[in-house]
Short mmCIF file of C-alpha atoms and ligand atoms in Angstrom, two decimals:
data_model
loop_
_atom_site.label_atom_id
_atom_site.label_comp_id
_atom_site.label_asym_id
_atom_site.label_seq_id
_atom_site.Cartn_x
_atom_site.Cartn_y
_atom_site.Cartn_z
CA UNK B 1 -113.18 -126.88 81.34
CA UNK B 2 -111.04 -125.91 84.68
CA UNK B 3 -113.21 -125.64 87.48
CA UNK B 4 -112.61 -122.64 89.77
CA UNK B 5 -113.55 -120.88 92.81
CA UNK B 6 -112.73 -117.31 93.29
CA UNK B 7 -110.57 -117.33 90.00
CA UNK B 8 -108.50 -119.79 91.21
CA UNK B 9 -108.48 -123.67 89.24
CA UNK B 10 -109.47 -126.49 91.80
CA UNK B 11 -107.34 -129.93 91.76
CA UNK B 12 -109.26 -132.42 90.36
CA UNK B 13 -107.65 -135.48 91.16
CA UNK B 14 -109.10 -138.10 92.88
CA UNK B 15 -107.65 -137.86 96.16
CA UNK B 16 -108.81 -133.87 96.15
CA UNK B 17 -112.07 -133.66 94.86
CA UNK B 18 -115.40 -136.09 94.22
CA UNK B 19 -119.01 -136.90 93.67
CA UNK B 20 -121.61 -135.98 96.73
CA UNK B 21 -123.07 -139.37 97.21
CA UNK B 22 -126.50 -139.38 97.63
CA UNK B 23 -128.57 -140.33 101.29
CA UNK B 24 -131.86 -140.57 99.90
CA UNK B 25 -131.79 -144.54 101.38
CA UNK B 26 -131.49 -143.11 105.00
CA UNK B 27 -135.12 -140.87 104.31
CA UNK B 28 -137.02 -142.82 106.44
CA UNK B 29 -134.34 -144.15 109.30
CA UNK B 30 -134.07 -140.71 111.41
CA UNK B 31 -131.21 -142.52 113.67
CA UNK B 32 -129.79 -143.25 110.37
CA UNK B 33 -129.97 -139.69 109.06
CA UNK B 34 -128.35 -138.46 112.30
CA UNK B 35 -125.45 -140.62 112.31
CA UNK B 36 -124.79 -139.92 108.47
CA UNK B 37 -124.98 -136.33 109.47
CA UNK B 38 -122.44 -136.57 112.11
CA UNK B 39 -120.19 -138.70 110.39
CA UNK B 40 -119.84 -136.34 106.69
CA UNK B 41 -121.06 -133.24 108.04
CA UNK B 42 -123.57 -133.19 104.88
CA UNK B 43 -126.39 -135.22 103.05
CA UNK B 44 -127.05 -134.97 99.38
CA UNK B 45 -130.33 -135.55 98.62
CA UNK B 46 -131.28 -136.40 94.83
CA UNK B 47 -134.53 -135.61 93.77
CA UNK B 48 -136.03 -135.01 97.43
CA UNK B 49 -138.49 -131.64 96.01
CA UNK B 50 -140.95 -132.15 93.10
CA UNK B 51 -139.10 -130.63 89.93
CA UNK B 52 -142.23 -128.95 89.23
CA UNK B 53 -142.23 -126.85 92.54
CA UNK B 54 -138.72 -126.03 92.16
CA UNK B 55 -139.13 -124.96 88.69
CA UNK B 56 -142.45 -122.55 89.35
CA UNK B 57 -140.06 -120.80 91.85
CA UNK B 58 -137.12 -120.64 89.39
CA UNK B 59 -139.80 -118.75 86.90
CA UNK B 60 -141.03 -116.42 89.70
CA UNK B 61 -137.72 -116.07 90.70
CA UNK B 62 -136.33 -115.04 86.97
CA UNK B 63 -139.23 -113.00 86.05
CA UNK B 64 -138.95 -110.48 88.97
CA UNK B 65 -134.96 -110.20 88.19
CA UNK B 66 -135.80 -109.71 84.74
CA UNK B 67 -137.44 -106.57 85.60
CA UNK B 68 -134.30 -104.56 86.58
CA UNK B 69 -132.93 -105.92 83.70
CA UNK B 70 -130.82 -108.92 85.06
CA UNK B 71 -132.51 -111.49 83.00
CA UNK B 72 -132.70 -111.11 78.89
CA UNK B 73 -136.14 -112.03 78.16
CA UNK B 74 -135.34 -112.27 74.39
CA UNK B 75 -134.39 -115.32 75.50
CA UNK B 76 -136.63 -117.77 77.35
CA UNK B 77 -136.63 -116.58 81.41
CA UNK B 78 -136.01 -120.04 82.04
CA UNK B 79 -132.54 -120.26 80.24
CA UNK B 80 -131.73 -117.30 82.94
CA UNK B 81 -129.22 -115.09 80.38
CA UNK B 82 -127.89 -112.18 82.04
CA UNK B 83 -129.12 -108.93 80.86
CA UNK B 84 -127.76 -105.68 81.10
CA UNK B 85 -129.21 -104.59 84.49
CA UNK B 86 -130.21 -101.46 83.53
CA UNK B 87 -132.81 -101.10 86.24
CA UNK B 88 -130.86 -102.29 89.20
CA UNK B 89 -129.96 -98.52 90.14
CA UNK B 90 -132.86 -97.13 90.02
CA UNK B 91 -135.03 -100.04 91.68
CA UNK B 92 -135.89 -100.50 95.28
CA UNK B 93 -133.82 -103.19 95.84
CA UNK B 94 -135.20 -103.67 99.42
CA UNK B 95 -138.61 -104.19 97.99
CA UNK B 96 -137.30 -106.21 95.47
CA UNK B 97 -135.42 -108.34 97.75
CA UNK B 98 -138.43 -108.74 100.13
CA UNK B 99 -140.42 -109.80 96.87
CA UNK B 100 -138.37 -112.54 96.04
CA UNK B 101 -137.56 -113.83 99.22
CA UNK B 102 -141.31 -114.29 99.95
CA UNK B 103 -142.93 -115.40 96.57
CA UNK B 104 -145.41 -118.20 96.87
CA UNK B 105 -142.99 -120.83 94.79
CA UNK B 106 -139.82 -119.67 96.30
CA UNK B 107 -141.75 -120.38 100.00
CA UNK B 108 -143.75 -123.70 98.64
CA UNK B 109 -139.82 -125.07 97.92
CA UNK B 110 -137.93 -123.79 101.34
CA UNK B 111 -140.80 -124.97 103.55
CA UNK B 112 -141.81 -128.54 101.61
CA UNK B 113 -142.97 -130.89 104.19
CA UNK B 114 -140.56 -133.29 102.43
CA UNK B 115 -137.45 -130.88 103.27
CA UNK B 116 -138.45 -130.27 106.38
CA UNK B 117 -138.96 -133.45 107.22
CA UNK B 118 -135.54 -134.41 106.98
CA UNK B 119 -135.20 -131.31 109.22
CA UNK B 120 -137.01 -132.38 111.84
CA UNK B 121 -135.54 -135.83 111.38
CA UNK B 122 -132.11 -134.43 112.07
CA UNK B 123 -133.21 -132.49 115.03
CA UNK B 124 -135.56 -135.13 116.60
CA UNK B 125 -138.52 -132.61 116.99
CA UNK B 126 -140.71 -130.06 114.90
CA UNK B 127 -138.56 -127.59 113.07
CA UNK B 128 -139.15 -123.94 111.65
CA UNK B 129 -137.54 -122.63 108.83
CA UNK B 130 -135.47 -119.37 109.22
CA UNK B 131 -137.49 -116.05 109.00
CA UNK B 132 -135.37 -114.81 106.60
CA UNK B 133 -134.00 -117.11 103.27
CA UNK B 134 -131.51 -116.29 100.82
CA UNK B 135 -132.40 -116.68 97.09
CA UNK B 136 -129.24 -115.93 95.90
CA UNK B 137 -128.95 -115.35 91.95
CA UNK B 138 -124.73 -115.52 90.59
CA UNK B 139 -123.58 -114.44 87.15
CA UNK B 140 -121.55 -115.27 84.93
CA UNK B 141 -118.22 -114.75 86.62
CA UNK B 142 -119.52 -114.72 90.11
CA UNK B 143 -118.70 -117.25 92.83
CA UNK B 144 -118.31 -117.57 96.56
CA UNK B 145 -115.61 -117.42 98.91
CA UNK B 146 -115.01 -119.80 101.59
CA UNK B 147 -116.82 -119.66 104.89
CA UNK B 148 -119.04 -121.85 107.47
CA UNK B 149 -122.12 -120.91 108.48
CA UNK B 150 -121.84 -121.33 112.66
CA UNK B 151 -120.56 -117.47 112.86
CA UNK B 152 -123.35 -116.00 110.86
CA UNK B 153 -126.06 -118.16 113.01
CA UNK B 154 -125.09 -118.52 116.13
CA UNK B 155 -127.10 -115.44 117.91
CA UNK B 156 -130.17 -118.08 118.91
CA UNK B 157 -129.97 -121.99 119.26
CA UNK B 158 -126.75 -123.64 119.38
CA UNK B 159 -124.55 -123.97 116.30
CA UNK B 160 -124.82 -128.11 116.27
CA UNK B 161 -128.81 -127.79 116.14
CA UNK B 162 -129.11 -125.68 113.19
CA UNK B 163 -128.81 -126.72 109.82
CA UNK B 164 -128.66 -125.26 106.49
CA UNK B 165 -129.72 -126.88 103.04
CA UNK B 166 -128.66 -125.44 100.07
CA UNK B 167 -131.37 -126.11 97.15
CA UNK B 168 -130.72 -125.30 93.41
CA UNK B 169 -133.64 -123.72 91.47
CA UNK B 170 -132.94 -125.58 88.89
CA UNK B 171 -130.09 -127.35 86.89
CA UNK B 172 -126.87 -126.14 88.12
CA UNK B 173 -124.14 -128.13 86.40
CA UNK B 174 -120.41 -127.73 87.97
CA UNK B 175 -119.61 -124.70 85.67
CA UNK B 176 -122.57 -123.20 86.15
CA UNK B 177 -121.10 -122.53 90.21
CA UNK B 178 -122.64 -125.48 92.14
CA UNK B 179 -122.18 -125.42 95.80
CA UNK B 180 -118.70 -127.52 97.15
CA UNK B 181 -118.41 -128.85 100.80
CA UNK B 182 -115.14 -129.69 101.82
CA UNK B 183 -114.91 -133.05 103.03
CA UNK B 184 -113.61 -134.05 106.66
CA UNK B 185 -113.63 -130.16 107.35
CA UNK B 186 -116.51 -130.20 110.15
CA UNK B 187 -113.95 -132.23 112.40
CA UNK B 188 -110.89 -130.04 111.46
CA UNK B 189 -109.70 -128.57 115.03
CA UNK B 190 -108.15 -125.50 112.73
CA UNK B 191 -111.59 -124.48 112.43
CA UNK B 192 -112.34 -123.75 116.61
CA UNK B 193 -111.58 -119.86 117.15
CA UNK B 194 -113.29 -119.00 113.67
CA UNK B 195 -116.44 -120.90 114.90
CA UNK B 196 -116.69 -119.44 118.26
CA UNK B 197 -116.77 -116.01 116.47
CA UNK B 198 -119.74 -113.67 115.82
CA UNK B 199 -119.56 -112.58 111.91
CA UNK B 200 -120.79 -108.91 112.56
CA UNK B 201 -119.36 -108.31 116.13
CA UNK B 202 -115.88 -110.02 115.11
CA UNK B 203 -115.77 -108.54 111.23
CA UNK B 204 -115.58 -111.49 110.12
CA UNK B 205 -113.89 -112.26 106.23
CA UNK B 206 -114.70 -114.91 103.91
CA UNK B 207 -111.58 -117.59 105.27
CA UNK B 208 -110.19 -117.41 101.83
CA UNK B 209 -110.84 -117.91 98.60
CA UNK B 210 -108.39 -120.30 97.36
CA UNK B 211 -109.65 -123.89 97.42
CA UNK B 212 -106.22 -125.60 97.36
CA UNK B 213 -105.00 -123.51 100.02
CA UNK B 214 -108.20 -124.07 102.28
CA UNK B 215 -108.28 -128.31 101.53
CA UNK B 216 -104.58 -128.46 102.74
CA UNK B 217 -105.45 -126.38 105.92
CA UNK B 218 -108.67 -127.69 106.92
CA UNK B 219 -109.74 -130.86 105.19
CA UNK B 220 -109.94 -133.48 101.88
CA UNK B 221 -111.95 -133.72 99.04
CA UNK B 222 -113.96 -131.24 97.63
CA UNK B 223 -117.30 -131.92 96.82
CA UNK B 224 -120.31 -131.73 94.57
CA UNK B 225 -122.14 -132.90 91.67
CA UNK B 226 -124.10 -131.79 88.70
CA UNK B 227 -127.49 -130.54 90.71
CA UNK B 228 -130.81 -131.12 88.88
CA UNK B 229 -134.37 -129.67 90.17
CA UNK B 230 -135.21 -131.43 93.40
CA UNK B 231 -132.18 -132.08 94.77
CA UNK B 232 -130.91 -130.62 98.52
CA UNK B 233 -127.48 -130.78 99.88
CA UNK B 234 -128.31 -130.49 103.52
CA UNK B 235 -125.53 -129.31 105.87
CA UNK B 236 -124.21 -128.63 109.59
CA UNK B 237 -122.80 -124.91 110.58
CA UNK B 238 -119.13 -126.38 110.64
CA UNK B 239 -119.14 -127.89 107.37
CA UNK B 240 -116.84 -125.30 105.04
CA UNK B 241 -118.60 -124.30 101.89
CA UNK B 242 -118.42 -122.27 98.80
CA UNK B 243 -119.54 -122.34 95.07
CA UNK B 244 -117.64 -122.96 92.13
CA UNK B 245 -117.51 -120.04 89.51
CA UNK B 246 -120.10 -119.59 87.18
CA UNK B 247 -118.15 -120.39 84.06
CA UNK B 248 -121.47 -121.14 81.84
CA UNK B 249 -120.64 -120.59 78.80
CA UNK B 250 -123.98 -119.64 77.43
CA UNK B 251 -123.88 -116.63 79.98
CA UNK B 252 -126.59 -118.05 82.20
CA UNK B 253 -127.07 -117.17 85.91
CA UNK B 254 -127.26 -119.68 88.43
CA UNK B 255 -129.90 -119.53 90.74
CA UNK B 256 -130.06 -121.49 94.26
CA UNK B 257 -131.31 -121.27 97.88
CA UNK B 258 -130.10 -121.56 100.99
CA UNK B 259 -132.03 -121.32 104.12
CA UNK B 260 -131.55 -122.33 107.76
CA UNK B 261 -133.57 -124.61 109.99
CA UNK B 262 -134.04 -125.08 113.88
CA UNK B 263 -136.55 -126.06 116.23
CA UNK B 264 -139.27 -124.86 117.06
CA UNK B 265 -138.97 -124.44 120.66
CA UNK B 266 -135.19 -123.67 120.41
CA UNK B 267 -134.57 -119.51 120.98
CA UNK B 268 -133.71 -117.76 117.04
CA UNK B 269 -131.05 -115.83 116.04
CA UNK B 270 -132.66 -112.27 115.96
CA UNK B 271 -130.30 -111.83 113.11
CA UNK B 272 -132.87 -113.70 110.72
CA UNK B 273 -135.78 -114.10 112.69
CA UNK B 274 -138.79 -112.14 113.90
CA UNK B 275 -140.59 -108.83 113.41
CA UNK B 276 -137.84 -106.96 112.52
CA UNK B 277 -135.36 -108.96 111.02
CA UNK B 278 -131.61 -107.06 111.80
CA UNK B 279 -129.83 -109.32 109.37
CA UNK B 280 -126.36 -107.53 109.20
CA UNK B 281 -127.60 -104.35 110.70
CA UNK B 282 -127.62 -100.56 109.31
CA UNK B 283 -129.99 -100.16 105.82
CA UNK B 284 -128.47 -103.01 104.23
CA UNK B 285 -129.89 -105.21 101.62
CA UNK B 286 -129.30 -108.67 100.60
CA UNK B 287 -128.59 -108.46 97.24
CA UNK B 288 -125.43 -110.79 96.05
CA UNK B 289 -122.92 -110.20 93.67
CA UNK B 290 -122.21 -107.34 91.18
CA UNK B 291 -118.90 -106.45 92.51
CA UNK B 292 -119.70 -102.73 92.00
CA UNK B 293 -120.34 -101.22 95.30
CA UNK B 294 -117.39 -101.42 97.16
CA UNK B 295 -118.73 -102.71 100.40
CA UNK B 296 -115.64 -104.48 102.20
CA UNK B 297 -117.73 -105.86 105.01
CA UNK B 298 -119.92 -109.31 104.00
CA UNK B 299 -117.91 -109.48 100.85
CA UNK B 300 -120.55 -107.33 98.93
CA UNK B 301 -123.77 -109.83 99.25
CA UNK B 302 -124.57 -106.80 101.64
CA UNK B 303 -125.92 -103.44 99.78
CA UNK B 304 -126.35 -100.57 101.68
CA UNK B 305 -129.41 -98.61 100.63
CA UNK B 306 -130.60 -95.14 101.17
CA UNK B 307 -133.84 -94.46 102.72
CA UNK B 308 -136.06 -94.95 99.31
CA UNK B 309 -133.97 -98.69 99.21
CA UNK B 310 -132.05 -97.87 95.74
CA UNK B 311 -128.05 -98.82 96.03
CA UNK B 312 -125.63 -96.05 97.34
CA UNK B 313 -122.85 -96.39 94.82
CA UNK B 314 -119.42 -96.02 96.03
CA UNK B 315 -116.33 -94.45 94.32
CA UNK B 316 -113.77 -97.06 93.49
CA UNK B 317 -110.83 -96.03 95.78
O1 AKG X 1 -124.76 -120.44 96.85
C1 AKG X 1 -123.76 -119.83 97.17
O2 AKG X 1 -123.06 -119.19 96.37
C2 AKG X 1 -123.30 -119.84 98.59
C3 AKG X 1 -124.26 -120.52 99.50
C4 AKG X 1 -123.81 -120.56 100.90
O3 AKG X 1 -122.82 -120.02 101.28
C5 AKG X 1 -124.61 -121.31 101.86
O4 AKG X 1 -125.48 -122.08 101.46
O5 AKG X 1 -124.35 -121.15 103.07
#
């Protein structure tokens, strides 16, 4: 099968794309850690969360999107088979949202002692997870375009103290739309402007959503692997990311994670963090993927809401 991103085929040759090699040798040399940090701008992580933690959130996960209808539950919820989402507009999708985000599972596998840990390691002090996380649920057909994460983040602590790890709940195979990480790109000097912006004061765009086009301007190999429950691919806010298409061809959603982490005693981004979490402002919903509502700011993972939390629908122009 072709891999691609955004509808577009990756090159697979060996100069252009690879395997994520794992760091799990480096778990208990924090220098070490550091220094591998610094020098890829990631760590891969096989098998650092029990697969039996992971997998009670992928259930609680599934079962709650197989109430609007997302999931088929003729099948098992496990297998994740996209249903025909009858109820997603007429649900609350703030509540629903909320729900996941905070389930006991999907918590027990952001905030594992092992993940942060390797946090803390990184950081050289206690660490906090981000307020808010994003469970993020892509179907067949669905992707991600090409972004770092320093301009959504950067409100609180400094961009080089805050890392993200993206965690699948579950097996996510390449065609099912694992995460890529583009090699060399956290030293690319192309990258500067883009990372001194602010993604809701500047209006920021995905950077593009060709992957051929975005290796030759800002970096080398793509990468990623076939992810299995337990593993974390643990990145800095100038590494450029984005997932691989969900090609599966059983028509089964991918589900994944990705949440931020600082410390402690470092100020948050009132963005994601506090009381009242802002996230990108107005009554807007985190709720990925669908393509139907038309938003053109934050690429439609954004829904705006009316005041009961169901999706405003938008006329195709
Ligand atoms: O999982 C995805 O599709 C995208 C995740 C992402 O952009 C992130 O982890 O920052």
């Amino acid at each position: 099968m072709t891999l691609t991103a955004n509808g577009h085929p990756l090159d697979t040759s060996p100069d252009r794309f690879g395997e994520l090699e794992p760091a799990n040798d480096l778990l208990d040399d924090p220098a070490g850690l550091r220094a591998a940090m610094d020098e890829r701008g990631h760590l891969f992580f096989r098998g650092l969360l029990p697969a039996e933690t992971v997998l009670e959130a992928r259930r609680e996960v599934l079962l709650k999107y197989a109430v609007l209808g997302e999931v088929d539950d003729r099948f098992p919820i496990e297998d994740a088979i996209a249903g025909d989402r009858l109820g997603v507009d007429t649900a609350n999708v703030r509540a629903f949202s909320e729900s996941v985000r905070n389930g006991y599972w999907y918590r027990s596998v952001t905030d594992h002692p092992d993940l942060l840990a390797v946090h803390a390691a990184l950081l050289d002090g206690p660490v906090r997870s981000f307020d808010f996380r994003w469970p993020r649920f892509a179907r067949p057909g669905e992707g991600c375009g090409f972004h770092c994460d320093g301009p959504y983040m950067n409100r609180g602590t400094p961009m080089e103290r805050i890392f993200s790890s993206w965690i699948p709940l579950g097996h996510v195979a390449r065609e099912d739309g694992a995460l890529i990480v583009l090699e060399g790109s956290h030293r690319s000097d192309q990258l500067d402007g883009y990372l001194d912006a602010d993604a809701d004061r500047d209006g920021l765009q995905w950077l593009d959503d060709d992957p051929v086009v975005v290796q030759e301007r800002y970096g080398d190999r793509w990468l990623t692997i076939d992810f299995e429950p337990g593993d974390v691919l643990c990145f800095g806010m100038s590494t450029l990311h984005g997932a691989l298409d969900n090609q599966s061809p059983t028509g089964r959603c991918r589900l994944s994670s990705d949440t931020r982490y600082q410390r402690v005693d470092e100020p948050a981004d009132p963005r994601w963090n506090g009381e009242r979490i802002e996230g990108h402002g107005g009554r807007r919903v985190f709720y990925p993927g669908l393509g139907r509502w038309n938003n053109d700011d934050f690429q439609d993972e954004w829904k705006d809401v009316d005041e009961r939390g169901r999706m405003i629908i938008r006329e195709t122009p």
